[in-house]
Short mmCIF file of C-alpha atoms in Angstrom, two decimals:
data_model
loop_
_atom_site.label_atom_id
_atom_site.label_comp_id
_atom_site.label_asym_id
_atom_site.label_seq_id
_atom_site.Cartn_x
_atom_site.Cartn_y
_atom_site.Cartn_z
CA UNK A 1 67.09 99.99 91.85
CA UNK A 2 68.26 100.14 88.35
CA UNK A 3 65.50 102.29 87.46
CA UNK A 4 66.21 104.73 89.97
CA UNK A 5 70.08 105.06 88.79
CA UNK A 6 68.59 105.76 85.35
CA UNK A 7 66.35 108.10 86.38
CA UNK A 8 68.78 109.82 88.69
CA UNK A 9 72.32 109.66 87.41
CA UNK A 10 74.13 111.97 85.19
CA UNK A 11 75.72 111.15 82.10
CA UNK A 12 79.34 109.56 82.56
CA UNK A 13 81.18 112.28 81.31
CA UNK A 14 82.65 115.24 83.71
CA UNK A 15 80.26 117.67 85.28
CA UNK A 16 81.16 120.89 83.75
CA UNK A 17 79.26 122.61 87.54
CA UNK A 18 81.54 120.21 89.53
CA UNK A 19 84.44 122.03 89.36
CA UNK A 20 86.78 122.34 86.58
CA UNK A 21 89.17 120.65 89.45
CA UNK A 22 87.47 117.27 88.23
CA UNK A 23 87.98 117.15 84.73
CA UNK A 24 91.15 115.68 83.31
CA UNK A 25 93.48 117.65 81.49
CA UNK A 26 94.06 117.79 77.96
CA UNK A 27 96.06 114.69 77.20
CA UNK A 28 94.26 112.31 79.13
CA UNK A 29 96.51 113.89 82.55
CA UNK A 30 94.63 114.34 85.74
CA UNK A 31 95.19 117.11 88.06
CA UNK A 32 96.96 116.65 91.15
CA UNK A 33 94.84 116.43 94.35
CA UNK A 34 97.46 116.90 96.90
CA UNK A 35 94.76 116.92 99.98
CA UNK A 36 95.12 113.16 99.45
CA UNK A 37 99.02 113.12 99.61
CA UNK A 38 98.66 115.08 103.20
CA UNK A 39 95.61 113.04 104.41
CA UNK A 40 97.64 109.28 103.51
CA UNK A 41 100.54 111.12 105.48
CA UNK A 42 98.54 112.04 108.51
CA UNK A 43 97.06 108.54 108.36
CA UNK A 44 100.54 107.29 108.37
CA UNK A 45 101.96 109.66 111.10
CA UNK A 46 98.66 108.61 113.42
CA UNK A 47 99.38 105.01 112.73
CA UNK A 48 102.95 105.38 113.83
CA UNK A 49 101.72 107.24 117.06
CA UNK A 50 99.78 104.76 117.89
CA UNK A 51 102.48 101.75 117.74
CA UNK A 52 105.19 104.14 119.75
CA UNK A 53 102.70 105.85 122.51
CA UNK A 54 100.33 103.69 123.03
CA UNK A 55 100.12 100.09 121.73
CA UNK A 56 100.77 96.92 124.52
CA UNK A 57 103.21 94.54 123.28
CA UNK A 58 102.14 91.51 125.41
CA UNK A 59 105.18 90.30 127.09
CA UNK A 60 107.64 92.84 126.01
CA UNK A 61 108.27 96.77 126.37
CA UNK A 62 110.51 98.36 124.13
CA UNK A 63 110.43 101.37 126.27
CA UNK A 64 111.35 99.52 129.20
CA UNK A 65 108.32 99.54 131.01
CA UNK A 66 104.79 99.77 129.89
CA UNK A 67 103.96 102.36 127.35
CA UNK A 68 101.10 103.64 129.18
CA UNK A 69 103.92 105.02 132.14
CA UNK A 70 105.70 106.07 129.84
CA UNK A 71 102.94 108.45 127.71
CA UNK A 72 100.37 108.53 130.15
CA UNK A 73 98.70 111.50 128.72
CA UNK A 74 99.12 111.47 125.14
CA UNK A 75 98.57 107.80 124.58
CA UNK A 76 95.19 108.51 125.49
CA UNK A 77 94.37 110.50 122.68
CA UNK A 78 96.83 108.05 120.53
CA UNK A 79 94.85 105.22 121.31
CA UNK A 80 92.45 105.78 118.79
CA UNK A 81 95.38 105.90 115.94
CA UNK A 82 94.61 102.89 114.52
CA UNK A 83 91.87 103.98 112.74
CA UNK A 84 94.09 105.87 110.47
CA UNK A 85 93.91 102.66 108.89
CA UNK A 86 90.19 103.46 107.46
CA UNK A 87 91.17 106.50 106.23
CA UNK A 88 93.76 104.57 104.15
CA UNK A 89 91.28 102.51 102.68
CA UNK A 90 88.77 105.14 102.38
CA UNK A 91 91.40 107.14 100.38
CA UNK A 92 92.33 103.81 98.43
CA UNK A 93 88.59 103.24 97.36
CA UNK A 94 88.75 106.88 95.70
CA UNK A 95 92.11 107.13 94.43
CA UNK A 96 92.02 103.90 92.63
CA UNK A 97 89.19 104.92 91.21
CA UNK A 98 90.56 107.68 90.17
CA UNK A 99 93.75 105.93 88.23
CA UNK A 100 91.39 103.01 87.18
CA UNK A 101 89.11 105.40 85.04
CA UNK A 102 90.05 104.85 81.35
CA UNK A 103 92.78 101.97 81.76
CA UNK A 104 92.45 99.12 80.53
CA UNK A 105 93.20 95.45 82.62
CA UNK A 106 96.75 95.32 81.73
CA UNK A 107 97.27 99.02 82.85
CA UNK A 108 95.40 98.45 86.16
CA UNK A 109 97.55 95.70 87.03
CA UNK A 110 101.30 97.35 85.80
CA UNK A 111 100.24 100.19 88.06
CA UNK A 112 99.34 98.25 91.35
CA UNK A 113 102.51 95.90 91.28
CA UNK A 114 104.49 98.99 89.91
CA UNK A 115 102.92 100.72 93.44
CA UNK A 116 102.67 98.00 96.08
CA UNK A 117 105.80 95.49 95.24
CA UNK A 118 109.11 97.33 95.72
CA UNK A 119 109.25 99.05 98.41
CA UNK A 120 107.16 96.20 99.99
CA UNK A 121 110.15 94.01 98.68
CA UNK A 122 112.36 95.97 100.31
CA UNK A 123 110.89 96.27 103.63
CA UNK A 124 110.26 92.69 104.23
CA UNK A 125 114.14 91.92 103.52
CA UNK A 126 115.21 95.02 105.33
CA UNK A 127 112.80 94.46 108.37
CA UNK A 128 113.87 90.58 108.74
CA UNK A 129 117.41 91.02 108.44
CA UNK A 130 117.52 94.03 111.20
CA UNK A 131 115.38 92.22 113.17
CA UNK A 132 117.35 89.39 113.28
CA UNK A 133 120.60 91.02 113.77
CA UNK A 134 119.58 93.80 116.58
CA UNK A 135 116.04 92.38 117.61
CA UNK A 136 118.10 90.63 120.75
CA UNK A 137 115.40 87.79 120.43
CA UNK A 138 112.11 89.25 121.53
CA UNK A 139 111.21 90.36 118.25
CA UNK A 140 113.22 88.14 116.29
CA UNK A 141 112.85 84.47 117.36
CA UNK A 142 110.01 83.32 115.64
CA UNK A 143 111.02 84.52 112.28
CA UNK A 144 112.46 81.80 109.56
CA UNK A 145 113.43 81.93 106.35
CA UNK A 146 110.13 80.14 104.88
CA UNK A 147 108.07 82.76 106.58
CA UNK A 148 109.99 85.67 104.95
CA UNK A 149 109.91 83.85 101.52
CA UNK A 150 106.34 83.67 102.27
CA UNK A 151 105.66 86.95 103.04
CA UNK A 152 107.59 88.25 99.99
CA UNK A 153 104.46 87.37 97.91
CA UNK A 154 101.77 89.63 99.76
CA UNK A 155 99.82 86.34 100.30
CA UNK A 156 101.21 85.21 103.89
CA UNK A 157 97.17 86.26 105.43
CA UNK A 158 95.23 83.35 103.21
CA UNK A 159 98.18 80.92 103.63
CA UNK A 160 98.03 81.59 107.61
CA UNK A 161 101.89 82.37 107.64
CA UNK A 162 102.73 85.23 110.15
CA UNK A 163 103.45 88.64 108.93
CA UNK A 164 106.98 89.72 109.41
CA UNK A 165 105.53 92.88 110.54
CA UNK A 166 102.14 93.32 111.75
CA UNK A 167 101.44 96.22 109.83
CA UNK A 168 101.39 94.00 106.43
CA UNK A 169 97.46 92.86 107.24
CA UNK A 170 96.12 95.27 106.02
CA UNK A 171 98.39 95.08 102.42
CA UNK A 172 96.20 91.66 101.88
CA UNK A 173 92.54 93.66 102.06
CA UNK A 174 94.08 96.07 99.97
CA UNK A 175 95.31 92.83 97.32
CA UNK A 176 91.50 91.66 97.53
CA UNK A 177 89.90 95.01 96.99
CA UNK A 178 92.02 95.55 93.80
CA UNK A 179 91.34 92.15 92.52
CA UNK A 180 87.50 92.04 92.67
CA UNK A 181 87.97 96.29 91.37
CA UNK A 182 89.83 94.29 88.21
CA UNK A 183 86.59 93.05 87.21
CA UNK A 184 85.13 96.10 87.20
CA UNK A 185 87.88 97.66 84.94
CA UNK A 186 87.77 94.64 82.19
CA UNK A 187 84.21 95.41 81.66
CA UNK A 188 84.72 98.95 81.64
CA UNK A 189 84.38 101.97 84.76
CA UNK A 190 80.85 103.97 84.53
CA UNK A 191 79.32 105.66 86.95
CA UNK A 192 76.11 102.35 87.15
CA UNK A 193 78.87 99.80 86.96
CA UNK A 194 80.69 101.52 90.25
CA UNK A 195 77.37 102.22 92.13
CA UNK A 196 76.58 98.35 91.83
CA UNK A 197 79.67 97.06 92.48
CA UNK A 198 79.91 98.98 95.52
CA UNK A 199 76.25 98.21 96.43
CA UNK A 200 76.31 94.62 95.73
CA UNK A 201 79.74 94.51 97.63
CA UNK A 202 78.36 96.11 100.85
CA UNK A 203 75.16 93.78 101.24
CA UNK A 204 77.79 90.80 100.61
CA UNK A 205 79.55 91.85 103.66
CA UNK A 206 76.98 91.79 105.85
CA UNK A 207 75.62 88.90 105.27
CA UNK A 208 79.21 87.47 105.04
CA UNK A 209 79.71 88.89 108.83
CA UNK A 210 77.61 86.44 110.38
CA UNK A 211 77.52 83.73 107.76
CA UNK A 212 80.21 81.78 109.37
CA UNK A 213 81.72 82.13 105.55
CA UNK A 214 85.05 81.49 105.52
CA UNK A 215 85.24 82.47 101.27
CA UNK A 216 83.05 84.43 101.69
CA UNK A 217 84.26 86.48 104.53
CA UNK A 218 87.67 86.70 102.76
CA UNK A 219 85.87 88.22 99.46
CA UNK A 220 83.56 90.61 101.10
CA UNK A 221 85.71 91.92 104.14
CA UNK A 222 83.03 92.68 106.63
CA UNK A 223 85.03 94.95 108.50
CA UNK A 224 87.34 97.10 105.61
CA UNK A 225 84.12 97.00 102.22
CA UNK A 226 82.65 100.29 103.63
CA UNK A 227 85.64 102.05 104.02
CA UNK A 228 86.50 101.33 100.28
CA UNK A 229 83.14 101.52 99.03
CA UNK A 230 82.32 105.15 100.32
CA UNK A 231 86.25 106.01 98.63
CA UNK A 232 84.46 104.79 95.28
CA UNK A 233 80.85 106.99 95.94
CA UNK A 234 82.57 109.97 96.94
CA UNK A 235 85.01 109.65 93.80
CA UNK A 236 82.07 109.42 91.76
CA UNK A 237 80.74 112.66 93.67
CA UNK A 238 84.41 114.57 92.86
CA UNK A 239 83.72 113.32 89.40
CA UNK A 240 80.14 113.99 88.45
CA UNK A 241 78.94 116.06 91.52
CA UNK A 242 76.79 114.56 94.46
CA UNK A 243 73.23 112.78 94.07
CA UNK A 244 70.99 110.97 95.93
CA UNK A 245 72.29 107.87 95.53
CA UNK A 246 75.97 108.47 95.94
CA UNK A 247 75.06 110.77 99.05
CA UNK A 248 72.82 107.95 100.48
CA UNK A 249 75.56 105.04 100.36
CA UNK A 250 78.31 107.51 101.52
CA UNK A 251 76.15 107.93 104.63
CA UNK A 252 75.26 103.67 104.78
CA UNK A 253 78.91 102.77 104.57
CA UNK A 254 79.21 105.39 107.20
CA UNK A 255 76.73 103.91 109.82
CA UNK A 256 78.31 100.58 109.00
CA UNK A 257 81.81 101.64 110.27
CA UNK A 258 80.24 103.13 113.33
CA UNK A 259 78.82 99.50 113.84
CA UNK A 260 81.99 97.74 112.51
CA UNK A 261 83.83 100.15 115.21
CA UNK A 262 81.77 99.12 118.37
CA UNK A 263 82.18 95.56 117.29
CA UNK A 264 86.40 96.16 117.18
CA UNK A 265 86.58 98.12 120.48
CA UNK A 266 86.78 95.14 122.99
CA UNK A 267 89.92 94.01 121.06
CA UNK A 268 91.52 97.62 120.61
CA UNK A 269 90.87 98.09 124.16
CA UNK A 270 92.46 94.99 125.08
CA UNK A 271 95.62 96.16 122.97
CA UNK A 272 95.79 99.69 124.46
CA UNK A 273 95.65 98.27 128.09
CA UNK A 274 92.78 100.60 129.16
CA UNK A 275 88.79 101.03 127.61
CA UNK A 276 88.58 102.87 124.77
CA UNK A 277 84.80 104.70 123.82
CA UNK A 278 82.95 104.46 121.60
CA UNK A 279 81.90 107.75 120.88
CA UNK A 280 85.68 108.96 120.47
CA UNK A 281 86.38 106.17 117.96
CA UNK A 282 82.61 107.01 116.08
CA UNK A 283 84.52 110.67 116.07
CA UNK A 284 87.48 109.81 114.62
CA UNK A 285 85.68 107.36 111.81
CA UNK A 286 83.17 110.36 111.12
CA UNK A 287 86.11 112.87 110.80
CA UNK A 288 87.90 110.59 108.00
CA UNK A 289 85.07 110.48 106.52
CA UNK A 290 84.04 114.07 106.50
CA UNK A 291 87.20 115.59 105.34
CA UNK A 292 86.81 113.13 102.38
CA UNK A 293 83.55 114.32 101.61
CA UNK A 294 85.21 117.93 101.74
CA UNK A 295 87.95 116.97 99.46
CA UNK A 296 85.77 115.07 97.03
CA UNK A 297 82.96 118.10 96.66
CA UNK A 298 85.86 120.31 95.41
CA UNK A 299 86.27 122.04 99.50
CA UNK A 300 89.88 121.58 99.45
CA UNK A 301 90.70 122.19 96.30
CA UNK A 302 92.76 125.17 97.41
CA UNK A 303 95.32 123.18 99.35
CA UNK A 304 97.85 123.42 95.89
CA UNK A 305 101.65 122.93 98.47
CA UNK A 306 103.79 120.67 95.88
CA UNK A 307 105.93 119.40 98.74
CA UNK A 308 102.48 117.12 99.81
CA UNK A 309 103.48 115.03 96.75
CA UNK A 310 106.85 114.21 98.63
CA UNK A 311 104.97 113.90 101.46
CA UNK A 312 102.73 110.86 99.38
CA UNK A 313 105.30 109.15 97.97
CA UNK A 314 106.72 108.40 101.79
CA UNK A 315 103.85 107.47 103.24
CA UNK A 316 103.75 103.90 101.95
CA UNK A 317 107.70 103.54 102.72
CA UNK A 318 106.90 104.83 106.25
CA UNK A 319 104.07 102.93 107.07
CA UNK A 320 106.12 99.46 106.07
CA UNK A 321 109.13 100.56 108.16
CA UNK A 322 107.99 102.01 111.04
CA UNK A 323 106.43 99.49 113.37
CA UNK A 324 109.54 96.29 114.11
CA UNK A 325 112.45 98.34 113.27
CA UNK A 326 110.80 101.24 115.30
CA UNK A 327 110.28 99.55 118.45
CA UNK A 328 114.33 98.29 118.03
CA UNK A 329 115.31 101.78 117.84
CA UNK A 330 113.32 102.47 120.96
CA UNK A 331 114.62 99.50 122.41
CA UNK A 332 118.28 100.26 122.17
CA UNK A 333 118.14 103.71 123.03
CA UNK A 334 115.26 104.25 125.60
CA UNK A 335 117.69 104.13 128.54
CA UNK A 336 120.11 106.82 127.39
CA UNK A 337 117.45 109.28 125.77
CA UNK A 338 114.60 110.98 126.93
CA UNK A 339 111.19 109.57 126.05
CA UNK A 340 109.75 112.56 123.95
CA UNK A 341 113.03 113.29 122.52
CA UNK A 342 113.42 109.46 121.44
CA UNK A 343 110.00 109.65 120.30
CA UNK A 344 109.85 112.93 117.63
CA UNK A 345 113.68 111.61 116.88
CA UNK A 346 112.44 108.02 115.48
CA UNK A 347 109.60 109.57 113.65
CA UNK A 348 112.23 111.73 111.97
CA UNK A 349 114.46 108.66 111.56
CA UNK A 350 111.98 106.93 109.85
CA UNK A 351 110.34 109.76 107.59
CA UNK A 352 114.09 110.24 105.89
CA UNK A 353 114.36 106.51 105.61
CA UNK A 354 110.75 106.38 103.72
CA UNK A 355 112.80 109.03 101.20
CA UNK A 356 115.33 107.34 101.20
CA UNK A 357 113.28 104.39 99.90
CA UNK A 358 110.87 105.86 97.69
CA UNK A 359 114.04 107.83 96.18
CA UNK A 360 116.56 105.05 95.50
CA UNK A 361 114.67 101.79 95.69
CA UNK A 362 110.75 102.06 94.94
CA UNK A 363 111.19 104.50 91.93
CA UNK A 364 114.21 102.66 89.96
CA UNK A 365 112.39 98.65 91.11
CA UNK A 366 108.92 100.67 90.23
CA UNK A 367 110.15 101.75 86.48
CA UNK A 368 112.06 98.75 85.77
CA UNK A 369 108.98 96.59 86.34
CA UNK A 370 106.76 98.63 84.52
CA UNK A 371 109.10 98.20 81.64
CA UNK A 372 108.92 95.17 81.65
CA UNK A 373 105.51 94.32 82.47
CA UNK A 374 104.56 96.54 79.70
CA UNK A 375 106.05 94.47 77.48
CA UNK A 376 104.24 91.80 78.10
CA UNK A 377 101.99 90.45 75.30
CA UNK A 378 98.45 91.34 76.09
CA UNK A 379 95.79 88.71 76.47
CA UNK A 380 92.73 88.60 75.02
CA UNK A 381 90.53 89.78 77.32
CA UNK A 382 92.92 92.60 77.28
CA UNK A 383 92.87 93.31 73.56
CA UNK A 384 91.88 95.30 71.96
CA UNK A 385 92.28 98.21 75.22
CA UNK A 386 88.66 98.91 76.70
CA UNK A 387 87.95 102.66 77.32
CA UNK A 388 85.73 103.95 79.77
CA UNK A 389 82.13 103.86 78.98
#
């Protein structure tokens, strides 16, 4: 193995026939890729379509009756929204990549707090207090105060505490991903280190699937390592151009979701209310990861609209928002609006709210932290600052 990466790979520096796209700026600045601001958003957007047209909430209908009456048509096709969830995390494997490259341990961890904690912060407060208040009890009995002190530290999943919304799960794989990636960054990002981490991580995770494993099942994350893994091989692609090896574990962490999807579909079924297939789902998962692969060899490059950085920055906001305090909007209002109306007017609702957020409480919570964090005295394994090999 090793002697094929040495025989194969290029140097780690920026392929000069990649793309000048790739290369960072003068200054150490990267440019912009604003594909990924509008794919995280459609992500989003699909997500949220999913929880309001077509998700079962067993025992309870926000709409009044079962969602599936109410969208019988279009919740067919939104069915399949969860797995804008993938594309998060195939996005996430690249784009932290992509920040990673050059920092050092210290600056790795500034920026993920900086990122994940504030408007996560926020949302958790804001979610449990409006829940409580206007949740009329079928959303809101089961949550206590321990639970949302709990889930104010992001590690509610390994301490078996429930989420106060369900869409925080998948914050936790993104917590473990970045924590085994921190490794990777103290000794340094190169284009072998990143091909064996995300080689050595994949076989992990199958053998963790069946291992009976708890650890190890929490480490390797069977059913989310591909999604980031193929993120890291097709940033190394957008970085140094395609090869055989980054080509050939793109495609094995793509047959791996196709089998991690078949294995998922009884329970997505089950939470739909009708059968799902398989080949509609093995669509979707080969679509996210195709228009990745575009972005990453430099096909998208043209997309240059500014406004898809706003676009970005709500995303996160949205998706923490959207699902509890969502379905109370729909809840309170169902009877005296019209479905669709209801519908495109929450969405709205809730992509001015993630401004809202991202404008007056993640960016002011996001700098003040990073002031301070920066302050911090660094460590010795963080001194002196490691640059990329």
């Amino acid at each position: 193995m090793a002697a094929v990466i040495s025989a194969t790979q290029p140097q780690d520096r920026p392929n000069p026939q990649a793309g000048a796209a790739q290369a960072p700026r003068p200054g150490g600045r990267r440019p912009r890729l604003y594909v990924l601001d509008g794919l995280r958003l459609c992500a989003a957007l699909f997500v949220v379509a999913f929880h309001y047209t077509a998700l079962t909430i067993h025992g309870s209908h926000p709409w009044g009756r079962p969602v599936q009456q109410v969208f019988p048509f279009v919740g067919k096709f939104t069915a399949y929204g969860y797995l804008g969830v993938p594309l998060f995390f195939l996005i996430s494997g690249f784009v932290i990549c992509l920040t990673a490259w050059g920092r050092s341990p210290k600056q790795f961890l500034v920026s993920r707090v900086t990122r994940l904690f504030p408007a996560y912060w926020f949302a958790v407060l804001a979610t449990t207090l409006l829940t409580l208040a206007f949740g009329d009890g079928w959303l809101g009995d089961n949550i206590t105060a321990q639970q949302t002190v709990t889930n104010l530290t992001m590690l509610q999943s390994p301490l078996h505490v429930a989420e106060t919304d369900g869409v925080y799960w998948t914050l936790w794989c993104e917590m473990v991903f970045y924590l085994l990636f921190l490794f990777l960054v103290h000794r340094g990002l190169s284009y072998k280190r990143v091909v064996a981490f995300a080689g050595i991580w994949l076989i992990a995770s199958v053998v963790a699937e069946n291992a009976g494993i708890s650890l190890l099942g929490t480490i390797t994350m069977p059913g989310e390592a591909m999604y980031f893994s193929a993120g890291l091989m097709m940033y190394l692609m957008y970085r140094f151009g395609p090869d055989m090896i980054t080509v050939g574990m793109t495609g094995l962490c793509w047959l791996l979701a196709l089998h991690q999807v078949s294995r998922q579909l009884p329970g997505e079924s089950t939470d739909v209310g009708h059968p799902l297939q398989w080949w509609c789902a093995a669509a979707v998962v080969t679509a996210c990861f195709a228009v990745l692969l575009l972005a990453a060899n430099h096909k998208l490059d043209f997309i240059q609209w500014r406004w898809l950085t706003t676009a970005g920055a709500m995303t996160y906001p949205l998706y923490l928002l959207h699902e509890h305090l969502g379905w109370i909007v729909i809840d309170h209002l169902h009877g005296f609006v019209p479905s669709w109306v209801l519908l495109v007017a929450t969405i709205a609702f809730f992509l001015y709210a993630a401004w809202l957020v991202h404008r007056f409480v993640e960016r002011p919570l996001a700098g003040f932290l990073k002031r301070g964090l920066t302050k911090v005295r660094a460590t010795g394994w963080d001194a002196p600052e490691r640059r990329a090999q």
